[in-house]
CSV table of N, CA and C in Angstrom, one decimal:
chain,number,residue,atom,x,y,z
A,171,UNK,N,104.5,105.6,86.5
A,171,UNK,CA,105.1,105.5,87.8
A,171,UNK,C,106.5,106.0,87.7
A,172,UNK,N,106.9,106.9,88.6
A,172,UNK,CA,108.2,107.5,88.5
A,172,UNK,C,109.4,106.7,89.0
A,173,UNK,N,109.2,105.6,89.6
A,173,UNK,CA,110.3,104.7,90.1
A,173,UNK,C,110.6,103.6,89.1
A,174,UNK,N,111.8,103.5,88.6
A,174,UNK,CA,112.1,102.4,87.7
A,174,UNK,C,112.2,101.1,88.4
A,175,UNK,N,111.9,100.0,87.7
A,175,UNK,CA,112.0,98.7,88.3
A,175,UNK,C,113.5,98.2,88.3
A,176,UNK,N,113.9,97.6,89.3
A,176,UNK,CA,115.3,97.0,89.3
A,176,UNK,C,115.2,95.6,89.0
A,177,UNK,N,114.1,94.9,89.2
A,177,UNK,CA,113.9,93.5,89.0
A,177,UNK,C,112.6,93.3,88.1
A,178,UNK,N,112.6,92.4,87.2
A,178,UNK,CA,111.4,92.0,86.5
A,178,UNK,C,111.0,90.7,87.2
A,179,UNK,N,110.0,90.8,88.0
A,179,UNK,CA,109.6,89.8,88.9
A,179,UNK,C,108.2,89.2,88.4
A,180,UNK,N,108.1,87.8,88.3
A,180,UNK,CA,106.9,87.2,87.9
A,180,UNK,C,105.7,87.7,88.8
A,181,UNK,N,104.6,88.1,88.3
A,181,UNK,CA,103.5,88.5,89.1
A,181,UNK,C,103.6,89.9,89.6
A,182,UNK,N,104.5,90.7,89.1
A,182,UNK,CA,104.7,92.0,89.5
A,182,UNK,C,103.5,92.9,89.4
A,183,UNK,N,103.3,93.7,90.4
A,183,UNK,CA,102.2,94.7,90.5
A,183,UNK,C,102.6,96.0,89.9
A,184,UNK,N,103.8,96.2,89.4
A,184,UNK,CA,104.3,97.4,88.9
A,184,UNK,C,103.4,98.1,87.9
A,185,UNK,N,102.9,97.4,86.9
A,185,UNK,CA,102.1,98.1,85.9
A,185,UNK,C,100.7,98.6,86.5
A,186,UNK,N,100.3,98.0,87.6
A,186,UNK,CA,99.0,98.4,88.2
A,186,UNK,C,99.2,99.3,89.5
A,187,UNK,N,100.5,99.6,89.8
A,187,UNK,CA,100.8,100.3,91.1
A,187,UNK,C,100.0,101.5,91.4
A,188,UNK,N,99.9,102.4,90.4
A,188,UNK,CA,99.1,103.7,90.7
A,188,UNK,C,97.7,103.4,91.0
A,189,UNK,N,97.1,102.4,90.2
A,189,UNK,CA,95.7,102.1,90.4
A,189,UNK,C,95.5,101.4,91.8
A,190,UNK,N,96.4,100.5,92.2
A,190,UNK,CA,96.3,99.9,93.5
A,190,UNK,C,96.4,100.9,94.6
A,191,UNK,N,97.4,101.7,94.6
A,191,UNK,CA,97.6,102.7,95.7
A,191,UNK,C,96.4,103.7,95.7
A,192,UNK,N,95.8,104.0,94.6
A,192,UNK,CA,94.7,104.9,94.6
A,192,UNK,C,93.5,104.4,95.3
A,193,UNK,N,93.4,103.1,95.5
A,193,UNK,CA,92.3,102.4,96.2
A,193,UNK,C,92.6,102.2,97.7
A,194,UNK,N,93.7,102.6,98.2
A,194,UNK,CA,94.1,102.4,99.6
A,194,UNK,C,93.3,103.4,100.4
A,195,UNK,N,92.6,103.0,101.5
A,195,UNK,CA,92.0,104.0,102.4
A,195,UNK,C,93.1,104.6,103.3
A,196,UNK,N,92.8,105.6,104.0
A,196,UNK,CA,93.7,106.1,105.0
A,196,UNK,C,94.0,105.0,106.0
A,197,UNK,N,95.2,104.9,106.4
A,197,UNK,CA,95.6,103.8,107.3
A,197,UNK,C,96.8,104.2,108.2
A,198,UNK,N,97.0,103.5,109.3
A,198,UNK,CA,98.1,103.6,110.1
A,198,UNK,C,99.1,102.4,110.0
A,199,UNK,N,98.5,101.3,109.6
A,199,UNK,CA,99.3,100.1,109.5
A,199,UNK,C,99.2,99.5,108.1
A,200,UNK,N,100.3,99.1,107.5
A,200,UNK,CA,100.2,98.5,106.1
A,200,UNK,C,100.9,97.1,106.2
A,201,UNK,N,100.2,96.1,105.7
A,201,UNK,CA,100.7,94.7,105.7
A,201,UNK,C,100.7,94.3,104.2
A,202,UNK,N,101.8,93.8,103.7
A,202,UNK,CA,102.0,93.3,102.4
A,202,UNK,C,102.5,91.9,102.4
A,203,UNK,N,101.6,90.9,102.3
A,203,UNK,CA,102.0,89.5,102.3
A,203,UNK,C,102.7,89.0,101.1
A,204,UNK,N,102.5,89.7,99.9
A,204,UNK,CA,103.1,89.3,98.7
A,204,UNK,C,104.0,90.4,98.1
A,205,UNK,N,105.0,90.7,98.8
A,205,UNK,CA,105.9,91.9,98.6
A,205,UNK,C,106.6,91.8,97.2
A,206,UNK,N,107.1,90.6,96.9
A,206,UNK,CA,107.9,90.4,95.7
A,206,UNK,C,109.1,91.4,95.7
A,207,UNK,N,109.2,92.1,94.6
A,207,UNK,CA,110.3,93.0,94.4
A,207,UNK,C,110.0,94.4,95.0
A,208,UNK,N,108.8,94.6,95.5
A,208,UNK,CA,108.4,95.9,96.1
A,208,UNK,C,108.3,96.9,95.0
A,209,UNK,N,107.7,96.5,93.9
A,209,UNK,CA,107.7,97.3,92.7
A,209,UNK,C,106.9,98.6,92.7
A,210,UNK,N,106.2,98.9,93.8
A,210,UNK,CA,105.5,100.2,93.9
A,210,UNK,C,105.7,100.8,95.2
A,211,UNK,N,105.6,102.1,95.3
A,211,UNK,CA,105.8,102.8,96.6
A,211,UNK,C,104.6,103.6,96.9
A,212,UNK,N,104.4,103.9,98.1
A,212,UNK,CA,103.3,104.7,98.6
A,212,UNK,C,103.9,105.5,99.8
A,213,UNK,N,103.1,106.4,100.3
A,213,UNK,CA,103.5,107.1,101.5
A,213,UNK,C,103.7,106.2,102.7
A,214,UNK,N,104.7,106.4,103.5
A,214,UNK,CA,105.0,105.5,104.6
A,214,UNK,C,103.8,105.5,105.6
A,215,UNK,N,103.6,104.4,106.2
A,215,UNK,CA,102.7,104.2,107.3
A,215,UNK,C,103.4,104.2,108.6
A,216,UNK,N,102.7,104.3,109.8
A,216,UNK,CA,103.4,104.3,111.1
A,216,UNK,C,104.0,102.9,111.3
A,217,UNK,N,103.3,101.8,110.8
A,217,UNK,CA,103.8,100.5,111.0
A,217,UNK,C,103.7,99.8,109.6
A,218,UNK,N,104.7,99.2,109.1
A,218,UNK,CA,104.7,98.5,107.9
A,218,UNK,C,105.3,97.1,108.0
A,219,UNK,N,104.7,96.1,107.5
A,219,UNK,CA,105.2,94.7,107.5
A,219,UNK,C,105.1,94.1,106.1
A,220,UNK,N,106.2,93.6,105.6
A,220,UNK,CA,106.2,93.0,104.3
A,220,UNK,C,106.7,91.6,104.4
A,221,UNK,N,106.2,90.7,103.5
A,221,UNK,CA,106.6,89.3,103.5
A,221,UNK,C,106.6,88.8,102.1
A,222,UNK,N,107.3,87.8,101.8
A,222,UNK,CA,107.3,87.1,100.5
A,222,UNK,C,107.9,85.7,100.7
A,223,UNK,N,107.6,84.8,99.8
A,223,UNK,CA,108.2,83.5,99.9
A,223,UNK,C,109.7,83.5,99.6
A,224,UNK,N,110.1,84.5,98.8
A,224,UNK,CA,111.5,84.7,98.5
A,224,UNK,C,112.1,85.8,99.4
A,225,UNK,N,112.7,85.3,100.5
A,225,UNK,CA,113.2,86.3,101.5
A,225,UNK,C,114.4,87.1,101.0
A,226,UNK,N,115.1,86.5,100.0
A,226,UNK,CA,116.2,87.3,99.5
A,226,UNK,C,115.8,88.5,98.7
A,227,UNK,N,114.7,88.4,98.0
A,227,UNK,CA,114.2,89.6,97.3
A,227,UNK,C,113.6,90.6,98.3
A,228,UNK,N,113.0,90.2,99.4
A,228,UNK,CA,112.5,91.1,100.4
A,228,UNK,C,113.6,91.9,101.0
A,229,UNK,N,114.7,91.1,101.4
A,229,UNK,CA,115.9,91.7,102.0
A,229,UNK,C,116.6,92.7,101.2
A,230,UNK,N,116.5,92.6,99.9
A,230,UNK,CA,117.0,93.5,98.9
A,230,UNK,C,116.5,95.0,99.2
A,231,UNK,N,115.3,95.0,99.7
A,231,UNK,CA,114.7,96.3,99.9
A,231,UNK,C,115.0,96.9,101.3
A,232,UNK,N,115.6,96.1,102.2
A,232,UNK,CA,116.0,96.6,103.5
A,232,UNK,C,117.4,97.1,103.5
A,233,UNK,N,117.5,98.4,103.2
A,233,UNK,CA,118.8,99.0,103.1
A,233,UNK,C,119.0,100.1,104.2
């Protein structure tokens, strides 16, 4: 993965990110209920919604 991690977050999907994204079908809307540190990236969707129990970590990604 070409993007370095800024946080080491428990339960991170970073090590599996390429595999996870390779299984995404084409889509217009993306929902991520367990965003965590947002350790992987994909092409933008028309509508994206992310959530996590730790709102501070999610807000770190809103720049």
